[in-house]
C-alpha cells in the first residue's frame, strides 16, 4: 500500500489508516483478542498508519494498540494520537460505565478539557505510557471547538516546540468541522488536518475552504468518517448520521447515491472509500474497525474498481457539484489514482 508524506514533515501515512476507536469499545465491548486480531488484519493488508486517542475508551484504545504493535519494527508504522483531554482518575470506586460518552468501558477516569501547554505535555506523556512507546509520529489537537483561543495560543506552540525538538514528527488538528481547521492552516504551521465527516460522498463542506487551503500550503488532510456514521454503508430508515438517526432529507440523499452506484454494480461503501482521493490534498482515508472481518471488507471495497461513469452520473443527478474533484482514472489494482486539480 502506497504511503504519502504528511505536509512538510518526514512522517508518512498509508493510503488507508486504521481508526482505533472501535478497539476502545466504541458503543460495544471488544475483547483483547479481537482487538489484537483487528490490528493484525490491518497490518497484513498493508495498513501502516494507526490513529488513536485518550478519549477512546478512556485510554483502552491506546493500551490495546500499543500491545498489538509490540514487536513490530518501530520505523515500519505511523502512530497518531491526540491531546486536549486529560484523563483524571475517579475517586468513587463504583464508577459504572462510560456509555454516556459512547464507550462500553469502565468509567475509571473522567475527561478534563485542557489545551494549556502543560496539559499538552501531560497528555502526551500519559499516552506514551499507555502505548508503551518512547515516541509517537503525529500528535493532533482533539476537538478544540470550544477552546479555539487556548488551542491556538498555548497548545499549538507547545506542539511546535515538541516537533522542533524531534519529540514528534508531525502536528495538526483533528475535528468534525472545517472552519477552525482552516484557520489553523492559515495561522499556524501544522502539517496535517484530520477532517471527520465533512468531506464525503454525502457532503463536501471541506471543499469550500479547508482542502484548497491545505493544497495551496502543501499541507495534508486525512479524511475520517467517510461513511458518515454508517449511513453510507447501508442507508435505510433508522440509519445513523453524525451519531444520531439520519434526518429524512439526508437519508433520501444517501438513497439516491445508493441508486446510482448500484446501477453500475458498485457498492456504495466502495465509492465512499475511494471518493476523497480525488482531491490532491488528501493523503489518507481513516476508517474504524472492531474485527478482522471489517478490516478485510474495507480493504476489499477500497480496491474495487470504480467506473468513471459512476462519478459522471452522480454529477448529472446533482449529487456532486460539477467542480468536485473525483479520482481519475480508477485503478483495477490497489494503486493510488491520479488526481484532478483542485
Coordinates of C-alpha atoms in Angstrom, one line a residue, residues 82 120 174 187 201 217 255 261 277 338:
X82 CA -4.4 13.2 20.3
X120 CA -0.5 19.0 26.3
X174 CA -8.5 16.6 14.3
X187 CA -2.4 31.0 11.2
X201 CA -19.6 11.4 -0.9
X217 CA 0.1 25.5 1.5
X255 CA -30.6 6.6 -1.0
X261 CA -23.7 3.3 -7.5
X277 CA -8.7 10.6 -3.1
X338 CA -4.1 10.3 -10.3

